[in-house]
PDB file of C-alpha atoms in Angstrom:
ATOM      1  CA  MET A   1     -30.706   8.235  19.435  1.00  0.00           C
ATOM      2  CA  SER A   2     -29.211   5.940  16.800  1.00  0.00           C
ATOM      3  CA  ALA A   3     -26.257   3.700  17.553  1.00  0.00           C
ATOM      4  CA  ARG A   4     -24.048   5.789  15.270  1.00  0.00           C
ATOM      5  CA  THR A   5     -25.001   9.013  17.065  1.00  0.00           C
ATOM      6  CA  ALA A   6     -24.410   7.424  20.471  1.00  0.00           C
ATOM      7  CA  THR A   7     -20.990   6.180  19.381  1.00  0.00           C
ATOM      8  CA  ALA A   8     -20.021   9.594  18.029  1.00  0.00           C
ATOM      9  CA  ALA A   9     -21.151  11.231  21.285  1.00  0.00           C
ATOM     10  CA  ALA A  10     -19.150   8.753  23.373  1.00  0.00           C
ATOM     11  CA  THR A  11     -16.072   9.282  21.174  1.00  0.00           C
ATOM     12  CA  GLY A  12     -16.445  13.046  21.492  1.00  0.00           C
ATOM     13  CA  THR A  13     -16.615  12.771  25.291  1.00  0.00           C
ATOM     14  CA  LEU A  14     -13.535  10.522  25.354  1.00  0.00           C
ATOM     15  CA  SER A  15     -11.667  13.002  23.177  1.00  0.00           C
ATOM     16  CA  ARG A  16     -12.417  15.841  25.582  1.00  0.00           C
ATOM     17  CA  VAL A  17     -11.387  13.727  28.593  1.00  0.00           C
ATOM     18  CA  LEU A  18      -8.084  12.755  26.968  1.00  0.00           C
ATOM     19  CA  LEU A  19      -7.365  16.354  25.946  1.00  0.00           C
ATOM     20  CA  ALA A  20      -8.077  17.502  29.514  1.00  0.00           C
ATOM     21  CA  ALA A  21      -5.803  14.786  30.875  1.00  0.00           C
ATOM     22  CA  PHE A  22      -3.073  15.898  28.473  1.00  0.00           C
ATOM     23  CA  ALA A  23      -3.502  19.525  29.598  1.00  0.00           C
ATOM     24  CA  LEU A  24      -3.242  18.415  33.264  1.00  0.00           C
ATOM     25  CA  ALA A  25      -0.075  16.435  32.546  1.00  0.00           C
ATOM     26  CA  VAL A  26       1.377  19.462  30.773  1.00  0.00           C
ATOM     27  CA  ALA A  27       0.573  21.703  33.768  1.00  0.00           C
ATOM     28  CA  VAL A  28       2.075  19.247  36.228  1.00  0.00           C
ATOM     29  CA  ASP A  29       5.232  18.841  34.147  1.00  0.00           C
ATOM     30  CA  LEU A  30       5.873  22.528  33.588  1.00  0.00           C
ATOM     31  CA  VAL A  31       5.050  23.559  37.157  1.00  0.00           C
ATOM     32  CA  SER A  32       7.318  20.789  38.421  1.00  0.00           C
ATOM     33  CA  LEU A  33      10.159  22.075  36.268  1.00  0.00           C
ATOM     34  CA  LEU A  34       9.717  25.624  37.551  1.00  0.00           C
ATOM     35  CA  ALA A  35       9.493  24.384  41.154  1.00  0.00           C
ATOM     36  CA  GLY A  36      12.471  22.065  40.828  1.00  0.00           C
ATOM     37  CA  ALA A  37      10.262  19.082  41.670  1.00  0.00           C
ATOM     38  CA  ASP A  38      12.072  16.369  39.733  1.00  0.00           C
ATOM     39  CA  LEU A  39       9.649  13.615  40.756  1.00  0.00           C
ATOM     40  CA  GLY A  40       6.678  15.475  39.278  1.00  0.00           C
ATOM     41  CA  HIS A  41       8.562  15.908  35.998  1.00  0.00           C
ATOM     42  CA  ARG A  42       9.538  12.241  35.896  1.00  0.00           C
ATOM     43  CA  ILE A  43       5.929  11.175  36.453  1.00  0.00           C
ATOM     44  CA  ALA A  44       4.261  13.647  34.088  1.00  0.00           C
ATOM     45  CA  LYS A  45       6.671  13.664  31.161  1.00  0.00           C
ATOM     46  CA  PRO A  46       6.145  10.007  30.123  1.00  0.00           C
ATOM     47  CA  LEU A  47       2.346  10.597  30.112  1.00  0.00           C
ATOM     48  CA  LEU A  48       2.362  13.506  27.653  1.00  0.00           C
ATOM     49  CA  MET A  49       2.745  11.845  24.250  1.00  0.00           C
ATOM     50  CA  PRO A  50       0.613   8.750  24.995  1.00  0.00           C
ATOM     51  CA  LEU A  51      -2.254  11.040  26.069  1.00  0.00           C
ATOM     52  CA  LEU A  52      -1.838  13.238  22.987  1.00  0.00           C
ATOM     53  CA  ALA A  53      -1.635  10.163  20.741  1.00  0.00           C
ATOM     54  CA  ALA A  54      -4.767   8.684  22.321  1.00  0.00           C
ATOM     55  CA  TYR A  55      -6.582  12.003  21.843  1.00  0.00           C
ATOM     56  CA  ALA A  56      -5.483  12.106  18.200  1.00  0.00           C
ATOM     57  CA  ALA A  57      -6.623   8.505  17.710  1.00  0.00           C
ATOM     58  CA  THR A  58     -10.144   9.364  18.932  1.00  0.00           C
ATOM     59  CA  ARG A  59     -10.187  12.188  16.364  1.00  0.00           C
ATOM     60  CA  GLY A  60      -9.463   9.734  13.518  1.00  0.00           C
ATOM     61  CA  ALA A  61      -5.807  10.704  13.135  1.00  0.00           C
ATOM     62  CA  PRO A  62      -3.703   9.114  10.375  1.00  0.00           C
ATOM     63  CA  ARG A  63      -1.725   6.145  11.665  1.00  0.00           C
ATOM     64  CA  LEU A  64       1.579   7.845  10.904  1.00  0.00           C
ATOM     65  CA  LEU A  65       0.710  10.692  13.291  1.00  0.00           C
ATOM     66  CA  ILE A  66       0.096   8.205  16.098  1.00  0.00           C
ATOM     67  CA  VAL A  67       3.408   6.502  15.373  1.00  0.00           C
ATOM     68  CA  ALA A  68       5.254   9.818  15.266  1.00  0.00           C
ATOM     69  CA  LEU A  69       3.890  10.769  18.678  1.00  0.00           C
ATOM     70  CA  LEU A  70       4.806   7.387  20.139  1.00  0.00           C
ATOM     71  CA  PHE A  71       8.352   7.743  18.843  1.00  0.00           C
ATOM     72  CA  GLY A  72       8.322  11.103  20.622  1.00  0.00           C
ATOM     73  CA  TRP A  73       7.279   9.237  23.781  1.00  0.00           C
ATOM     74  CA  GLY A  74      10.241   6.918  23.335  1.00  0.00           C
ATOM     75  CA  GLY A  75      12.565   9.901  23.046  1.00  0.00           C
ATOM     76  CA  ASP A  76      11.019  11.480  26.125  1.00  0.00           C
ATOM     77  CA  VAL A  77      11.583   8.383  28.229  1.00  0.00           C
ATOM     78  CA  PHE A  78      15.161   7.746  27.160  1.00  0.00           C
ATOM     79  CA  LEU A  79      16.123  11.392  27.681  1.00  0.00           C
ATOM     80  CA  LEU A  80      15.060  11.042  31.315  1.00  0.00           C
ATOM     81  CA  LEU A  81      18.014   8.680  31.780  1.00  0.00           C
ATOM     82  CA  ASP A  82      21.342  10.321  32.529  1.00  0.00           C
ATOM     83  CA  ALA A  83      23.543   8.325  30.153  1.00  0.00           C
ATOM     84  CA  ASP A  84      25.156   8.978  26.794  1.00  0.00           C
ATOM     85  CA  TRP A  85      23.715   5.796  25.228  1.00  0.00           C
ATOM     86  CA  ALA A  86      20.211   6.802  26.362  1.00  0.00           C
ATOM     87  CA  PHE A  87      20.641  10.247  24.792  1.00  0.00           C
ATOM     88  CA  LEU A  88      21.622   8.661  21.455  1.00  0.00           C
ATOM     89  CA  VAL A  89      18.718   6.193  21.582  1.00  0.00           C
ATOM     90  CA  GLY A  90      16.330   8.983  22.468  1.00  0.00           C
ATOM     91  CA  MET A  91      17.622  11.111  19.615  1.00  0.00           C
ATOM     92  CA  GLY A  92      17.161   8.137  17.274  1.00  0.00           C
ATOM     93  CA  SER A  93      13.578   7.731  18.466  1.00  0.00           C
ATOM     94  CA  PHE A  94      12.831  11.383  17.791  1.00  0.00           C
ATOM     95  CA  ALA A  95      14.502  11.055  14.384  1.00  0.00           C
ATOM     96  CA  ALA A  96      12.166   8.154  13.529  1.00  0.00           C
ATOM     97  CA  GLY A  97       9.250  10.415  14.507  1.00  0.00           C
ATOM     98  CA  HIS A  98      10.492  13.104  12.140  1.00  0.00           C
ATOM     99  CA  VAL A  99      10.574  10.570   9.321  1.00  0.00           C
ATOM    100  CA  CYS A 100       6.907   9.771  10.051  1.00  0.00           C
ATOM    101  CA  TYR A 101       6.064  13.454   9.945  1.00  0.00           C
ATOM    102  CA  LEU A 102       7.882  13.866   6.638  1.00  0.00           C
ATOM    103  CA  ALA A 103       5.907  10.980   5.197  1.00  0.00           C
ATOM    104  CA  LEU A 104       2.670  12.628   6.443  1.00  0.00           C
ATOM    105  CA  PHE A 105       3.531  15.930   4.764  1.00  0.00           C
ATOM    106  CA  GLY A 106       3.961  14.137   1.429  1.00  0.00           C
ATOM    107  CA  ARG A 107       4.776  16.212  -1.651  1.00  0.00           C
ATOM    108  CA  ARG A 108       2.694  19.256  -0.874  1.00  0.00           C
ATOM    109  CA  ARG A 109       4.208  22.538  -1.952  1.00  0.00           C
ATOM    110  CA  THR A 110       6.313  24.532   0.465  1.00  0.00           C
ATOM    111  CA  SER A 111       7.769  28.040   0.202  1.00  0.00           C
ATOM    112  CA  VAL A 112      11.206  28.045  -1.422  1.00  0.00           C
ATOM    113  CA  PRO A 113      12.372  31.227   0.421  1.00  0.00           C
ATOM    114  CA  LEU A 114      11.347  29.571   3.714  1.00  0.00           C
ATOM    115  CA  GLY A 115      13.538  26.647   2.800  1.00  0.00           C
ATOM    116  CA  GLY A 116      16.430  29.052   2.357  1.00  0.00           C
ATOM    117  CA  VAL A 117      15.803  30.462   5.841  1.00  0.00           C
ATOM    118  CA  TYR A 118      15.848  27.001   7.363  1.00  0.00           C
ATOM    119  CA  ALA A 119      18.983  26.064   5.440  1.00  0.00           C
ATOM    120  CA  VAL A 120      20.834  29.142   6.709  1.00  0.00           C
ATOM    121  CA  ALA A 121      19.618  28.499  10.266  1.00  0.00           C
ATOM    122  CA  LEU A 122      20.720  24.827  10.065  1.00  0.00           C
ATOM    123  CA  VAL A 123      24.185  25.525   8.708  1.00  0.00           C
ATOM    124  CA  GLY A 124      24.778  28.458  11.035  1.00  0.00           C
ATOM    125  CA  THR A 125      23.705  26.559  14.144  1.00  0.00           C
ATOM    126  CA  VAL A 126      25.762  23.478  13.341  1.00  0.00           C
ATOM    127  CA  VAL A 127      28.857  25.537  12.510  1.00  0.00           C
ATOM    128  CA  LEU A 128      28.581  27.532  15.740  1.00  0.00           C
ATOM    129  CA  LEU A 129      27.874  24.501  17.950  1.00  0.00           C
ATOM    130  CA  TRP A 130      30.383  22.126  16.364  1.00  0.00           C
ATOM    131  CA  PRO A 131      33.538  23.151  18.322  1.00  0.00           C
ATOM    132  CA  ASP A 132      31.745  22.980  21.658  1.00  0.00           C
ATOM    133  CA  LEU A 133      29.959  19.637  21.167  1.00  0.00           C
ATOM    134  CA  PRO A 134      31.543  16.438  22.549  1.00  0.00           C
ATOM    135  CA  ALA A 135      33.519  14.836  19.718  1.00  0.00           C
ATOM    136  CA  ASP A 136      31.424  11.620  19.734  1.00  0.00           C
ATOM    137  CA  LEU A 137      28.175  13.591  19.391  1.00  0.00           C
ATOM    138  CA  ARG A 138      29.117  15.952  16.572  1.00  0.00           C
ATOM    139  CA  ILE A 139      28.166  13.700  13.667  1.00  0.00           C
ATOM    140  CA  PRO A 140      24.942  12.336  15.260  1.00  0.00           C
ATOM    141  CA  VAL A 141      23.829  15.841  16.244  1.00  0.00           C
ATOM    142  CA  ALA A 142      24.584  17.214  12.756  1.00  0.00           C
ATOM    143  CA  GLY A 143      22.670  14.395  11.072  1.00  0.00           C
ATOM    144  CA  TYR A 144      19.736  14.721  13.407  1.00  0.00           C
ATOM    145  CA  SER A 145      19.705  18.477  12.909  1.00  0.00           C
ATOM    146  CA  LEU A 146      19.465  18.041   9.136  1.00  0.00           C
ATOM    147  CA  LEU A 147      16.446  15.708   9.522  1.00  0.00           C
ATOM    148  CA  LEU A 148      14.843  18.001  12.077  1.00  0.00           C
ATOM    149  CA  ALA A 149      15.276  21.105   9.895  1.00  0.00           C
ATOM    150  CA  ALA A 150      13.767  19.222   6.929  1.00  0.00           C
ATOM    151  CA  MET A 151      10.754  18.246   9.046  1.00  0.00           C
ATOM    152  CA  ALA A 152      10.334  21.794  10.365  1.00  0.00           C
ATOM    153  CA  TYR A 153      10.500  23.214   6.850  1.00  0.00           C
ATOM    154  CA  ARG A 154       8.119  20.703   5.317  1.00  0.00           C
ATOM    155  CA  SER A 155       5.606  21.066   8.196  1.00  0.00           C
ATOM    156  CA  SER A 156       4.569  24.440   6.779  1.00  0.00           C
ATOM    157  CA  ALA A 157       3.051  22.549   3.814  1.00  0.00           C
ATOM    158  CA  LEU A 158       0.090  21.780   6.115  1.00  0.00           C
ATOM    159  CA  GLY A 159      -0.476  25.399   7.031  1.00  0.00           C
ATOM    160  CA  LEU A 160       0.465  27.930   9.699  1.00  0.00           C
ATOM    161  CA  THR A 161      -0.430  25.769  12.688  1.00  0.00           C
ATOM    162  CA  ALA A 162       1.703  22.782  11.681  1.00  0.00           C
ATOM    163  CA  GLY A 163       4.432  25.136  10.443  1.00  0.00           C
ATOM    164  CA  ALA A 164       4.589  26.825  13.858  1.00  0.00           C
ATOM    165  CA  GLY A 165       4.823  23.348  15.436  1.00  0.00           C
ATOM    166  CA  GLY A 166       7.764  22.413  13.243  1.00  0.00           C
ATOM    167  CA  ALA A 167       9.567  25.692  14.023  1.00  0.00           C
ATOM    168  CA  LEU A 168       9.037  25.205  17.788  1.00  0.00           C
ATOM    169  CA  PHE A 169      10.361  21.649  17.583  1.00  0.00           C
ATOM    170  CA  LEU A 170      13.503  23.019  15.967  1.00  0.00           C
ATOM    171  CA  LEU A 171      13.808  25.669  18.684  1.00  0.00           C
ATOM    172  CA  SER A 172      13.309  23.149  21.479  1.00  0.00           C
ATOM    173  CA  ASP A 173      16.004  20.799  20.201  1.00  0.00           C
ATOM    174  CA  THR A 174      18.350  23.704  19.532  1.00  0.00           C
ATOM    175  CA  LEU A 175      18.016  24.653  23.221  1.00  0.00           C
ATOM    176  CA  ILE A 176      18.966  21.091  24.123  1.00  0.00           C
ATOM    177  CA  ALA A 177      22.005  21.271  21.820  1.00  0.00           C
ATOM    178  CA  THR A 178      23.190  24.535  23.335  1.00  0.00           C
ATOM    179  CA  GLY A 179      22.995  22.895  26.762  1.00  0.00           C
ATOM    180  CA  ILE A 180      25.130  19.961  25.571  1.00  0.00           C
ATOM    181  CA  ALA A 181      27.609  22.461  24.146  1.00  0.00           C
ATOM    182  CA  GLU A 182      27.627  24.169  27.574  1.00  0.00           C
ATOM    183  CA  TRP A 183      26.554  27.522  26.184  1.00  0.00           C
ATOM    184  CA  PRO A 184      24.964  30.071  28.541  1.00  0.00           C
ATOM    185  CA  GLN A 185      21.363  29.078  29.213  1.00  0.00           C
ATOM    186  CA  LEU A 186      18.086  30.830  29.918  1.00  0.00           C
ATOM    187  CA  PRO A 187      16.784  30.688  33.506  1.00  0.00           C
ATOM    188  CA  ALA A 188      14.983  27.350  34.057  1.00  0.00           C
ATOM    189  CA  PRO A 189      16.255  25.944  30.736  1.00  0.00           C
ATOM    190  CA  ASP A 190      14.407  22.619  31.098  1.00  0.00           C
ATOM    191  CA  PHE A 191      11.119  24.518  31.424  1.00  0.00           C
ATOM    192  CA  TRP A 192      11.666  26.283  28.084  1.00  0.00           C
ATOM    193  CA  ILE A 193      12.781  23.089  26.368  1.00  0.00           C
ATOM    194  CA  MET A 194       9.654  21.253  27.472  1.00  0.00           C
ATOM    195  CA  ALA A 195       7.302  24.205  26.913  1.00  0.00           C
ATOM    196  CA  THR A 196       8.428  24.595  23.287  1.00  0.00           C
ATOM    197  CA  TYR A 197       8.494  20.829  22.700  1.00  0.00           C
ATOM    198  CA  ILE A 198       4.976  20.247  24.064  1.00  0.00           C
ATOM    199  CA  ALA A 199       3.632  23.167  22.042  1.00  0.00           C
ATOM    200  CA  ALA A 200       5.391  21.797  18.947  1.00  0.00           C
ATOM    201  CA  GLN A 201       3.848  18.328  19.223  1.00  0.00           C
ATOM    202  CA  TYR A 202       0.421  19.726  19.969  1.00  0.00           C
ATOM    203  CA  LEU A 203       0.510  22.147  17.030  1.00  0.00           C
ATOM    204  CA  LEU A 204       1.789  19.485  14.665  1.00  0.00           C
ATOM    205  CA  THR A 205      -1.001  17.178  15.813  1.00  0.00           C
ATOM    206  CA  THR A 206      -3.612  19.900  15.358  1.00  0.00           C
ATOM    207  CA  GLY A 207      -2.233  20.779  11.922  1.00  0.00           C
ATOM    208  CA  VAL A 208      -2.333  17.170  10.743  1.00  0.00           C
ATOM    209  CA  LEU A 209      -5.857  16.615  12.085  1.00  0.00           C
ATOM    210  CA  THR A 210      -7.096  19.815  10.436  1.00  0.00           C
ATOM    211  CA  GLN A 211      -5.583  18.757   7.117  1.00  0.00           C
ATOM    212  CA  ALA A 212      -7.024  15.251   7.424  1.00  0.00           C
ATOM    213  CA  TYR A 213     -10.542  16.610   8.034  1.00  0.00           C
ATOM    214  CA  GLY A 214     -10.156  18.968   5.090  1.00  0.00           C
ATOM    215  CA  GLU A 215      -9.126  16.140   2.778  1.00  0.00           C
ATOM    216  CA  ARG A 216     -12.095  13.996   3.912  1.00  0.00           C
ATOM    217  CA  SER A 217     -14.460  16.886   3.297  1.00  0.00           C
ATOM    218  CA  THR A 218     -13.058  17.388  -0.193  1.00  0.00           C
ATOM    219  CA  ALA A 219     -13.231  13.677  -0.941  1.00  0.00           C
ATOM    220  CA  ALA A 220     -16.817  13.561   0.203  1.00  0.00           C
TER     221      ALA A 220
END
C-alpha cells in the first residue's frame, strides 16, 4: 500500500468516526430536549458544530464552510446563556456565518420566482412579528431576518440539498422568533428548533461538499 493510499484510508476512517460522533451528539441533544434533561442539552449542543466542521475538514471542505460552521458554534454557545446581550451576540455570530455561506454560493444562478417566495415570506413574517417583539430587538431581528432569507434563497444555487438546508435554517430561526414574540408554540418547541437547525447545517454542509467535489472533477 502506497503512502498516499494509506493516508486516504486513514482520512476516510477519521471522517466516518467524526460523522458517527456528530450523529451521537445529535441523538443525545434531541433526546435530552424531549426528556427535559437540560444538562444533556448543555453538554451535547456545543459539540455539534465543531464535530460537523471537523468532519467537513476531513472531506476537503472549503475554508469558508468551516468558518461558517464555527460561527454557528459561537451562536449555539451564546444562545445557551439566558441574557439579552448573549442573544444579540449569538445572533451576530450566526449572521457572520450567513455571510460566509453567501460568499460560498458566489454568483451562481438562482430561481427568480423562488426569490419572490422568500421575499414575501420575509416581509410577511417581519410585519406579523413586529408588534409582539421587544422594542430593542425589532431592528436587530429584522436585519438578521433579511440576511437569513438572502442566505436561504441563495443556498438553492448549489442544488436541492443545500436549498433544503437554507429553507430549514429559515424555519428554525423563525420558530425562535415566534418564541421571543410569545406566540403559541408547538409541543417541545426547543426540540423542533434544534432538529430543524441541525438538519439545516448538515444539509448545507453536504450541499457545499457535493458542489466542491463536482467542481474538482470538472477542473480535472
